[in-house]
């Protein structure tokens, strides 16, 4: 996966990115779930684009996998 800023517009896109980063890290879903302190079903649902995931857990998974989450308010540039 190319590094740099990636704009996402759906939960499915976020899930795909998380899955790619996990696989690049050589982690199974079970290993990543343990690392992120979430259940295997939660991580699986997140990677599949389940839209009911709790935002706090989503941010925790991103952080533990080394993904920096940034929001850019309208009108601001990178």
Short mmCIF file of C-alpha atoms in Angstrom, two decimals:
data_model
loop_
_atom_site.label_atom_id
_atom_site.label_comp_id
_atom_site.label_asym_id
_atom_site.label_seq_id
_atom_site.Cartn_x
_atom_site.Cartn_y
_atom_site.Cartn_z
CA UNK A 1 0.00 0.00 0.00
CA UNK A 2 1.34 3.41 -0.91
CA UNK A 3 2.07 5.62 2.08
CA UNK A 4 0.77 9.14 2.47
CA UNK A 5 -2.57 10.76 3.08
CA UNK A 6 -5.55 8.68 2.04
CA UNK A 7 -8.99 10.27 1.84
CA UNK A 8 -11.81 7.98 2.88
CA UNK A 9 -15.51 8.51 2.37
CA UNK A 10 -17.00 5.29 3.70
CA UNK A 11 -16.64 2.75 6.46
CA UNK A 12 -15.88 0.14 3.80
CA UNK A 13 -12.87 2.17 2.61
CA UNK A 14 -11.61 2.50 6.19
CA UNK A 15 -12.02 -1.24 6.71
CA UNK A 16 -10.07 -2.02 3.55
CA UNK A 17 -7.22 0.23 4.66
CA UNK A 18 -7.13 -1.34 8.12
CA UNK A 19 -7.09 -4.82 6.57
CA UNK A 20 -4.22 -3.87 4.23
CA UNK A 21 -2.15 -2.37 7.06
CA UNK A 22 -2.78 -5.41 9.26
CA UNK A 23 -1.70 -7.78 6.49
CA UNK A 24 1.40 -5.67 5.68
CA UNK A 25 2.29 -5.97 9.37
CA UNK A 26 2.08 -9.76 9.12
CA UNK A 27 -0.73 -9.97 11.66
CA UNK A 28 -3.64 -12.37 11.57
CA UNK A 29 -7.03 -10.98 12.56
CA UNK A 30 -6.71 -12.87 15.84
CA UNK A 31 -3.28 -11.36 16.57
CA UNK A 32 -4.42 -7.86 15.62
CA UNK A 33 -7.55 -8.15 17.77
CA UNK A 34 -5.40 -9.12 20.76
CA UNK A 35 -2.94 -6.29 20.06
CA UNK A 36 -5.80 -3.78 19.80
CA UNK A 37 -7.67 -5.19 22.81
CA UNK A 38 -10.86 -5.77 20.81
CA UNK A 39 -12.78 -8.94 20.04
CA UNK A 40 -12.15 -10.90 16.87
CA UNK A 41 -15.77 -10.35 15.70
CA UNK A 42 -15.35 -6.59 16.21
CA UNK A 43 -12.17 -6.45 14.12
CA UNK A 44 -13.69 -8.66 11.45
CA UNK A 45 -16.76 -6.43 11.24
CA UNK A 46 -14.61 -3.32 11.08
CA UNK A 47 -12.55 -4.74 8.22
CA UNK A 48 -15.77 -5.73 6.44
CA UNK A 49 -17.08 -2.16 6.66
CA UNK A 50 -19.69 -2.67 9.37
CA UNK A 51 -21.00 0.82 10.05
CA UNK A 52 -22.10 0.26 13.65
CA UNK A 53 -18.57 0.11 15.09
CA UNK A 54 -17.94 2.34 18.11
CA UNK A 55 -15.75 5.28 17.12
CA UNK A 56 -13.58 4.98 20.23
CA UNK A 57 -12.71 1.40 19.40
CA UNK A 58 -12.12 2.30 15.75
CA UNK A 59 -9.66 5.02 16.75
CA UNK A 60 -7.95 2.64 19.18
CA UNK A 61 -7.47 0.04 16.43
CA UNK A 62 -6.06 2.70 14.10
CA UNK A 63 -3.66 3.90 16.78
CA UNK A 64 -2.46 0.40 17.67
CA UNK A 65 -1.83 -0.40 13.99
CA UNK A 66 0.18 2.81 13.62
CA UNK A 67 -2.41 4.71 11.58
CA UNK A 68 -2.55 8.44 12.27
CA UNK A 69 -6.13 9.70 11.93
CA UNK A 70 -6.52 13.35 11.00
CA UNK A 71 -9.54 15.46 10.20
CA UNK A 72 -9.22 18.48 7.94
CA UNK A 73 -11.88 21.15 8.49
CA UNK A 74 -13.42 22.67 5.36
CA UNK A 75 -11.27 25.38 3.82
CA UNK A 76 -7.98 24.14 5.29
CA UNK A 77 -5.25 22.61 3.15
CA UNK A 78 -2.72 19.93 3.95
#
